[in-house]
């Protein structure tokens, strides 16, 4: 496709590491295999064990989407977006985001829970997972969710050359566009490790960078109760919640969502989607 060619011609060299939100150090061995057990037998709402884990385990970062891609490219930012629009109508709004998928063992159960409560979320997908699970991408869009770009293999961006980073981001956008008819409008850096090149490439591909403000720490697999408690304690207007639907055993993430989502709704919170800034 012309996507990567256009980016190579349009992006200048950049330098300087920029981070936002919580600072995360990737776990040792993040680039190597990270096998994880599937959900326990008889766990409600989960599919049988599927393919082996991909070569990463996430530490996260960072809600109404436009009907069509913007005509103009966004500005190159120096830091990711960390807030929902300051609007009285969104005073009780929160945003749910899910990173690393889609994974056929966990993503369907998460989508089932969101559908049960008529809630939409943003899924930051990794290309290597998306290309093997395109039916889940199509289901996300059909059910009103937003798909964001989370690179191809979930690398630590500052360690990549510019051409390698362009490939990681560009290939993922291509898979999404080929599958659902639209390229992503949002980008999230793995581990929350941003740099100038990531902001420039993302902007040239028409994406805004989105971070998070509440990390559920589900990537640590601390137990369902711990995840639920963290979300309930951190809930508030404008909060962007980071969850995971892949990158490890996400049984706890699935079960936690089914517990805390109805509780947040009962408290009056409204789950929404990120809104693109004016361009």
PDB file of C-alpha atoms in Angstrom, residues 33-265:
ATOM      1  CA  UNK A  33       7.993 -15.454  24.699  1.00  0.00           C
ATOM      2  CA  UNK A  34       5.680 -14.994  27.650  1.00  0.00           C
ATOM      3  CA  UNK A  35       3.514 -18.091  27.857  1.00  0.00           C
ATOM      4  CA  UNK A  36       0.554 -17.844  30.124  1.00  0.00           C
ATOM      5  CA  UNK A  37      -2.033 -20.323  31.245  1.00  0.00           C
ATOM      6  CA  UNK A  38      -5.524 -20.070  29.862  1.00  0.00           C
ATOM      7  CA  UNK A  39      -8.627 -19.539  31.992  1.00  0.00           C
ATOM      8  CA  UNK A  40      -9.431 -22.161  34.575  1.00  0.00           C
ATOM      9  CA  UNK A  41     -11.859 -24.878  33.578  1.00  0.00           C
ATOM     10  CA  UNK A  42     -15.451 -23.815  33.941  1.00  0.00           C
ATOM     11  CA  UNK A  43     -14.650 -20.095  34.263  1.00  0.00           C
ATOM     12  CA  UNK A  44     -17.814 -18.230  33.213  1.00  0.00           C
ATOM     13  CA  UNK A  45     -17.822 -16.289  29.966  1.00  0.00           C
ATOM     14  CA  UNK A  46     -14.401 -17.488  28.756  1.00  0.00           C
ATOM     15  CA  UNK A  47     -13.553 -19.398  25.623  1.00  0.00           C
ATOM     16  CA  UNK A  48     -11.434 -22.544  25.610  1.00  0.00           C
ATOM     17  CA  UNK A  49      -7.689 -22.077  25.546  1.00  0.00           C
ATOM     18  CA  UNK A  50      -6.484 -20.825  22.168  1.00  0.00           C
ATOM     19  CA  UNK A  51      -3.128 -20.186  20.535  1.00  0.00           C
ATOM     20  CA  UNK A  52       0.023 -19.663  22.618  1.00  0.00           C
ATOM     21  CA  UNK A  53       0.892 -16.252  23.960  1.00  0.00           C
ATOM     22  CA  UNK A  54       2.542 -13.673  21.740  1.00  0.00           C
ATOM     23  CA  UNK A  55       5.965 -12.299  22.464  1.00  0.00           C
ATOM     24  CA  UNK A  56       5.122  -9.598  24.957  1.00  0.00           C
ATOM     25  CA  UNK A  57       3.396  -8.779  28.185  1.00  0.00           C
ATOM     26  CA  UNK A  58       2.037  -5.332  28.619  1.00  0.00           C
ATOM     27  CA  UNK A  59       2.570  -2.679  31.048  1.00  0.00           C
ATOM     28  CA  UNK A  60       0.032  -0.152  30.117  1.00  0.00           C
ATOM     29  CA  UNK A  61      -0.447   3.661  29.493  1.00  0.00           C
ATOM     30  CA  UNK A  62      -3.698   6.014  28.997  1.00  0.00           C
ATOM     31  CA  UNK A  63     -13.868   8.172  24.991  1.00  0.00           C
ATOM     32  CA  UNK A  64     -17.583   9.505  20.846  1.00  0.00           C
ATOM     33  CA  UNK A  65     -15.580   8.782  17.727  1.00  0.00           C
ATOM     34  CA  UNK A  66     -16.037  10.455  14.337  1.00  0.00           C
ATOM     35  CA  UNK A  67     -17.850   8.507  11.655  1.00  0.00           C
ATOM     36  CA  UNK A  68     -15.053   8.958   9.117  1.00  0.00           C
ATOM     37  CA  UNK A  69     -11.332   9.732   9.139  1.00  0.00           C
ATOM     38  CA  UNK A  70     -10.400  13.398   9.448  1.00  0.00           C
ATOM     39  CA  UNK A  71      -9.473  15.336   6.334  1.00  0.00           C
ATOM     40  CA  UNK A  72      -6.494  17.044   7.941  1.00  0.00           C
ATOM     41  CA  UNK A  73      -3.671  15.477   9.902  1.00  0.00           C
ATOM     42  CA  UNK A  74      -3.315  16.233  13.597  1.00  0.00           C
ATOM     43  CA  UNK A  75      -0.517  18.372  14.923  1.00  0.00           C
ATOM     44  CA  UNK A  76       2.617  16.611  16.142  1.00  0.00           C
ATOM     45  CA  UNK A  77       2.272  16.578  19.918  1.00  0.00           C
ATOM     46  CA  UNK A  78       4.939  16.634  22.600  1.00  0.00           C
ATOM     47  CA  UNK A  79       2.955  14.435  24.977  1.00  0.00           C
ATOM     48  CA  UNK A  80      -0.063  12.124  24.754  1.00  0.00           C
ATOM     49  CA  UNK A  81      -3.597  13.215  25.562  1.00  0.00           C
ATOM     50  CA  UNK A  82      -4.574  12.452  29.132  1.00  0.00           C
ATOM     51  CA  UNK A  83      -8.061  13.889  29.523  1.00  0.00           C
ATOM     52  CA  UNK A  84     -11.579  13.651  28.179  1.00  0.00           C
ATOM     53  CA  UNK A  85     -13.146  16.878  26.865  1.00  0.00           C
ATOM     54  CA  UNK A  86     -13.952  19.455  29.541  1.00  0.00           C
ATOM     55  CA  UNK A  87     -17.689  19.513  28.970  1.00  0.00           C
ATOM     56  CA  UNK A  88     -20.477  19.777  31.525  1.00  0.00           C
ATOM     57  CA  UNK A  89     -22.345  17.062  29.643  1.00  0.00           C
ATOM     58  CA  UNK A  90     -19.430  14.740  30.349  1.00  0.00           C
ATOM     59  CA  UNK A  91     -19.126  15.581  34.045  1.00  0.00           C
ATOM     60  CA  UNK A  92     -19.717  11.951  34.974  1.00  0.00           C
ATOM     61  CA  UNK A  93     -17.923  10.454  31.975  1.00  0.00           C
ATOM     62  CA  UNK A  94     -15.203   7.841  32.155  1.00  0.00           C
ATOM     63  CA  UNK A  95     -13.485   5.920  29.361  1.00  0.00           C
ATOM     64  CA  UNK A  96     -12.588   2.232  29.283  1.00  0.00           C
ATOM     65  CA  UNK A  97      -9.616   1.120  27.185  1.00  0.00           C
ATOM     66  CA  UNK A  98      -8.187  -2.347  26.519  1.00  0.00           C
ATOM     67  CA  UNK A  99      -4.666  -3.026  25.236  1.00  0.00           C
ATOM     68  CA  UNK A 100      -2.775  -5.851  23.481  1.00  0.00           C
ATOM     69  CA  UNK A 101      -5.553  -7.822  21.842  1.00  0.00           C
ATOM     70  CA  UNK A 102      -7.590  -9.094  20.320  1.00  0.00           C
ATOM     71  CA  UNK A 103      -7.230 -12.500  21.942  1.00  0.00           C
ATOM     72  CA  UNK A 104      -9.910 -15.119  21.191  1.00  0.00           C
ATOM     73  CA  UNK A 105      -9.646 -16.456  24.750  1.00  0.00           C
ATOM     74  CA  UNK A 106     -10.557 -13.194  26.501  1.00  0.00           C
ATOM     75  CA  UNK A 107     -11.735 -10.490  24.080  1.00  0.00           C
ATOM     76  CA  UNK A 108     -15.110 -12.131  23.282  1.00  0.00           C
ATOM     77  CA  UNK A 109     -16.034 -12.310  26.973  1.00  0.00           C
ATOM     78  CA  UNK A 110     -15.062  -8.642  27.429  1.00  0.00           C
ATOM     79  CA  UNK A 111     -17.181  -7.698  24.417  1.00  0.00           C
ATOM     80  CA  UNK A 112     -20.066  -9.726  25.862  1.00  0.00           C
ATOM     81  CA  UNK A 113     -19.911  -7.778  29.138  1.00  0.00           C
ATOM     82  CA  UNK A 114     -19.750  -4.427  27.359  1.00  0.00           C
ATOM     83  CA  UNK A 115     -22.735  -5.405  25.214  1.00  0.00           C
ATOM     84  CA  UNK A 116     -24.707  -6.541  28.256  1.00  0.00           C
ATOM     85  CA  UNK A 117     -24.451  -3.047  29.752  1.00  0.00           C
ATOM     86  CA  UNK A 118     -24.554  -1.200  26.411  1.00  0.00           C
ATOM     87  CA  UNK A 119     -21.124   0.303  26.977  1.00  0.00           C
ATOM     88  CA  UNK A 120     -18.561   1.173  24.331  1.00  0.00           C
ATOM     89  CA  UNK A 121     -14.790   1.097  24.785  1.00  0.00           C
ATOM     90  CA  UNK A 122     -11.533   1.678  22.923  1.00  0.00           C
ATOM     91  CA  UNK A 123      -9.378  -1.310  21.991  1.00  0.00           C
ATOM     92  CA  UNK A 124      -5.703  -0.623  21.259  1.00  0.00           C
ATOM     93  CA  UNK A 125      -4.760  -3.620  19.160  1.00  0.00           C
ATOM     94  CA  UNK A 126      -1.395  -5.126  18.301  1.00  0.00           C
ATOM     95  CA  UNK A 127      -1.024  -5.980  14.636  1.00  0.00           C
ATOM     96  CA  UNK A 128       0.279  -9.492  15.187  1.00  0.00           C
ATOM     97  CA  UNK A 129      -2.861 -10.283  17.182  1.00  0.00           C
ATOM     98  CA  UNK A 130      -5.223  -8.366  14.917  1.00  0.00           C
ATOM     99  CA  UNK A 131      -4.118 -10.049  11.714  1.00  0.00           C
ATOM    100  CA  UNK A 132      -4.958 -13.473  13.166  1.00  0.00           C
ATOM    101  CA  UNK A 133      -8.287 -12.385  14.685  1.00  0.00           C
ATOM    102  CA  UNK A 134      -9.912 -10.114  12.129  1.00  0.00           C
ATOM    103  CA  UNK A 135     -13.370 -11.367  13.020  1.00  0.00           C
ATOM    104  CA  UNK A 136     -12.946  -9.759  16.437  1.00  0.00           C
ATOM    105  CA  UNK A 137     -11.956  -6.447  14.845  1.00  0.00           C
ATOM    106  CA  UNK A 138     -15.126  -6.566  12.781  1.00  0.00           C
ATOM    107  CA  UNK A 139     -17.196  -7.371  15.860  1.00  0.00           C
ATOM    108  CA  UNK A 140     -15.673  -4.397  17.729  1.00  0.00           C
ATOM    109  CA  UNK A 141     -16.687  -1.986  15.007  1.00  0.00           C
ATOM    110  CA  UNK A 142     -20.134  -3.541  14.547  1.00  0.00           C
ATOM    111  CA  UNK A 143     -20.820  -3.108  18.280  1.00  0.00           C
ATOM    112  CA  UNK A 144     -19.736   0.542  18.297  1.00  0.00           C
ATOM    113  CA  UNK A 145     -16.280   0.290  19.809  1.00  0.00           C
ATOM    114  CA  UNK A 146     -13.202   2.224  18.659  1.00  0.00           C
ATOM    115  CA  UNK A 147     -10.023   0.503  17.459  1.00  0.00           C
ATOM    116  CA  UNK A 148      -6.675   2.126  18.204  1.00  0.00           C
ATOM    117  CA  UNK A 149      -3.114   1.293  17.102  1.00  0.00           C
ATOM    118  CA  UNK A 150      -0.759  -0.307  19.661  1.00  0.00           C
ATOM    119  CA  UNK A 151       2.083  -1.244  17.256  1.00  0.00           C
ATOM    120  CA  UNK A 152       2.649  -4.661  15.704  1.00  0.00           C
ATOM    121  CA  UNK A 153       4.664  -6.575  18.331  1.00  0.00           C
ATOM    122  CA  UNK A 154       4.445  -4.311  21.414  1.00  0.00           C
ATOM    123  CA  UNK A 155       8.114  -3.223  21.399  1.00  0.00           C
ATOM    124  CA  UNK A 156       9.835  -0.630  23.558  1.00  0.00           C
ATOM    125  CA  UNK A 157       9.673   2.255  21.099  1.00  0.00           C
ATOM    126  CA  UNK A 158      12.794   4.205  22.136  1.00  0.00           C
ATOM    127  CA  UNK A 159      14.907   1.145  21.318  1.00  0.00           C
ATOM    128  CA  UNK A 160      13.691   0.994  17.703  1.00  0.00           C
ATOM    129  CA  UNK A 161      15.174   2.622  14.630  1.00  0.00           C
ATOM    130  CA  UNK A 162      12.863   5.013  12.841  1.00  0.00           C
ATOM    131  CA  UNK A 163      12.241   2.609   9.909  1.00  0.00           C
ATOM    132  CA  UNK A 164      11.446  -0.201  12.355  1.00  0.00           C
ATOM    133  CA  UNK A 165       9.008   2.009  14.254  1.00  0.00           C
ATOM    134  CA  UNK A 166       7.354   3.079  11.019  1.00  0.00           C
ATOM    135  CA  UNK A 167       6.845  -0.569  10.134  1.00  0.00           C
ATOM    136  CA  UNK A 168       5.402  -1.386  13.579  1.00  0.00           C
ATOM    137  CA  UNK A 169       2.846   1.423  13.409  1.00  0.00           C
ATOM    138  CA  UNK A 170       2.147   1.457   9.678  1.00  0.00           C
ATOM    139  CA  UNK A 171       1.538  -2.287   9.311  1.00  0.00           C
ATOM    140  CA  UNK A 172      -0.944  -2.258  12.187  1.00  0.00           C
ATOM    141  CA  UNK A 173      -2.907   0.623  10.680  1.00  0.00           C
ATOM    142  CA  UNK A 174      -2.961  -1.229   7.355  1.00  0.00           C
ATOM    143  CA  UNK A 175      -4.407  -4.409   8.889  1.00  0.00           C
ATOM    144  CA  UNK A 176      -7.135  -2.446  10.658  1.00  0.00           C
ATOM    145  CA  UNK A 177      -8.009  -0.497   7.512  1.00  0.00           C
ATOM    146  CA  UNK A 178      -8.070  -3.617   5.354  1.00  0.00           C
ATOM    147  CA  UNK A 179     -10.344  -5.373   7.859  1.00  0.00           C
ATOM    148  CA  UNK A 180     -12.866  -2.724   8.901  1.00  0.00           C
ATOM    149  CA  UNK A 181     -12.505  -0.116   6.148  1.00  0.00           C
ATOM    150  CA  UNK A 182     -10.988   2.647   8.290  1.00  0.00           C
ATOM    151  CA  UNK A 183      -7.515   3.203   9.677  1.00  0.00           C
ATOM    152  CA  UNK A 184      -7.186   3.902  13.408  1.00  0.00           C
ATOM    153  CA  UNK A 185      -7.504   7.492  14.617  1.00  0.00           C
ATOM    154  CA  UNK A 186      -5.800   6.831  17.968  1.00  0.00           C
ATOM    155  CA  UNK A 187      -2.348   5.517  18.898  1.00  0.00           C
ATOM    156  CA  UNK A 188      -0.918   4.312  22.206  1.00  0.00           C
ATOM    157  CA  UNK A 189       2.755   3.571  22.828  1.00  0.00           C
ATOM    158  CA  UNK A 190       3.545   0.230  24.498  1.00  0.00           C
ATOM    159  CA  UNK A 191       4.689   0.626  28.112  1.00  0.00           C
ATOM    160  CA  UNK A 192       3.788   4.334  27.895  1.00  0.00           C
ATOM    161  CA  UNK A 193       7.233   4.911  26.358  1.00  0.00           C
ATOM    162  CA  UNK A 194       6.799   7.727  23.852  1.00  0.00           C
ATOM    163  CA  UNK A 195       9.389   9.571  21.801  1.00  0.00           C
ATOM    164  CA  UNK A 196       9.386  12.261  19.143  1.00  0.00           C
ATOM    165  CA  UNK A 197       9.428   9.753  16.300  1.00  0.00           C
ATOM    166  CA  UNK A 198       6.294   8.044  17.647  1.00  0.00           C
ATOM    167  CA  UNK A 199       4.420  11.341  17.812  1.00  0.00           C
ATOM    168  CA  UNK A 200       5.528  12.305  14.302  1.00  0.00           C
ATOM    169  CA  UNK A 201       4.726   8.970  12.663  1.00  0.00           C
ATOM    170  CA  UNK A 202       1.409   8.701  14.469  1.00  0.00           C
ATOM    171  CA  UNK A 203       0.392  12.198  13.374  1.00  0.00           C
ATOM    172  CA  UNK A 204       1.450  11.565   9.780  1.00  0.00           C
ATOM    173  CA  UNK A 205      -0.810   8.508   9.773  1.00  0.00           C
ATOM    174  CA  UNK A 206      -3.705  10.628  11.072  1.00  0.00           C
ATOM    175  CA  UNK A 207      -3.677   9.447  14.689  1.00  0.00           C
ATOM    176  CA  UNK A 208      -3.812  11.248  18.030  1.00  0.00           C
ATOM    177  CA  UNK A 209      -1.772   9.826  20.945  1.00  0.00           C
ATOM    178  CA  UNK A 210      -3.876   8.682  23.908  1.00  0.00           C
ATOM    179  CA  UNK A 211      -2.561   7.701  27.335  1.00  0.00           C
ATOM    180  CA  UNK A 212      -4.419   6.657  30.493  1.00  0.00           C
ATOM    181  CA  UNK A 213      -4.996   8.047  33.986  1.00  0.00           C
ATOM    182  CA  UNK A 214      -5.970   4.889  35.903  1.00  0.00           C
ATOM    183  CA  UNK A 215      -3.904   1.730  35.514  1.00  0.00           C
ATOM    184  CA  UNK A 216      -5.864  -1.259  36.800  1.00  0.00           C
ATOM    185  CA  UNK A 217      -2.562  -3.151  37.175  1.00  0.00           C
ATOM    186  CA  UNK A 218      -4.316  -6.173  35.703  1.00  0.00           C
ATOM    187  CA  UNK A 219      -1.080  -6.928  33.824  1.00  0.00           C
ATOM    188  CA  UNK A 220       0.358  -7.959  37.209  1.00  0.00           C
ATOM    189  CA  UNK A 221      -2.465 -10.470  37.662  1.00  0.00           C
ATOM    190  CA  UNK A 222      -2.994  -9.302  41.277  1.00  0.00           C
ATOM    191  CA  UNK A 223      -6.362 -11.024  41.672  1.00  0.00           C
ATOM    192  CA  UNK A 224      -9.849 -10.033  40.595  1.00  0.00           C
ATOM    193  CA  UNK A 225     -10.670  -8.366  43.907  1.00  0.00           C
ATOM    194  CA  UNK A 226      -7.557  -6.175  43.749  1.00  0.00           C
ATOM    195  CA  UNK A 227      -8.381  -5.019  40.225  1.00  0.00           C
ATOM    196  CA  UNK A 228     -11.970  -4.188  41.160  1.00  0.00           C
ATOM    197  CA  UNK A 229     -10.872  -2.289  44.282  1.00  0.00           C
ATOM    198  CA  UNK A 230      -8.369  -0.231  42.313  1.00  0.00           C
ATOM    199  CA  UNK A 231     -10.961   0.805  39.734  1.00  0.00           C
ATOM    200  CA  UNK A 232     -13.588   1.648  42.327  1.00  0.00           C
ATOM    201  CA  UNK A 233     -11.109   3.744  44.329  1.00  0.00           C
ATOM    202  CA  UNK A 234      -9.773   5.571  41.265  1.00  0.00           C
ATOM    203  CA  UNK A 235     -13.073   6.222  39.496  1.00  0.00           C
ATOM    204  CA  UNK A 236     -13.925   9.834  38.784  1.00  0.00           C
ATOM    205  CA  UNK A 237     -15.005  12.282  36.066  1.00  0.00           C
ATOM    206  CA  UNK A 238     -12.671  12.212  33.071  1.00  0.00           C
ATOM    207  CA  UNK A 239     -10.752   9.116  34.156  1.00  0.00           C
ATOM    208  CA  UNK A 240      -9.312   6.935  31.384  1.00  0.00           C
ATOM    209  CA  UNK A 241      -9.045   3.335  32.591  1.00  0.00           C
ATOM    210  CA  UNK A 242      -6.364   0.981  31.305  1.00  0.00           C
ATOM    211  CA  UNK A 243      -7.255  -2.712  31.056  1.00  0.00           C
ATOM    212  CA  UNK A 244      -5.832  -5.583  29.007  1.00  0.00           C
ATOM    213  CA  UNK A 245      -7.515  -8.237  26.903  1.00  0.00           C
ATOM    214  CA  UNK A 246      -4.292 -10.031  25.878  1.00  0.00           C
ATOM    215  CA  UNK A 247      -0.573 -10.247  26.667  1.00  0.00           C
ATOM    216  CA  UNK A 248      -0.970 -12.789  29.471  1.00  0.00           C
ATOM    217  CA  UNK A 249      -3.624 -14.717  31.366  1.00  0.00           C
ATOM    218  CA  UNK A 250      -6.456 -12.175  31.369  1.00  0.00           C
ATOM    219  CA  UNK A 251      -9.002 -14.282  33.243  1.00  0.00           C
ATOM    220  CA  UNK A 252      -8.864 -11.820  36.145  1.00  0.00           C
ATOM    221  CA  UNK A 253      -9.364  -8.860  33.799  1.00  0.00           C
ATOM    222  CA  UNK A 254     -12.485 -10.466  32.328  1.00  0.00           C
ATOM    223  CA  UNK A 255     -13.952 -11.241  35.733  1.00  0.00           C
ATOM    224  CA  UNK A 256     -13.049  -7.826  37.169  1.00  0.00           C
ATOM    225  CA  UNK A 257     -14.788  -5.955  34.341  1.00  0.00           C
ATOM    226  CA  UNK A 258     -17.972  -7.970  34.899  1.00  0.00           C
ATOM    227  CA  UNK A 259     -17.861  -6.883  38.558  1.00  0.00           C
ATOM    228  CA  UNK A 260     -16.817  -3.231  38.480  1.00  0.00           C
ATOM    229  CA  UNK A 261     -18.684  -2.075  35.365  1.00  0.00           C
ATOM    230  CA  UNK A 262     -22.229  -2.431  36.763  1.00  0.00           C
ATOM    231  CA  UNK A 263     -21.029  -0.885  40.022  1.00  0.00           C
ATOM    232  CA  UNK A 264     -19.657   2.188  38.219  1.00  0.00           C
ATOM    233  CA  UNK A 265     -22.868   2.551  36.241  1.00  0.00           C
TER     234      UNK A 265
END
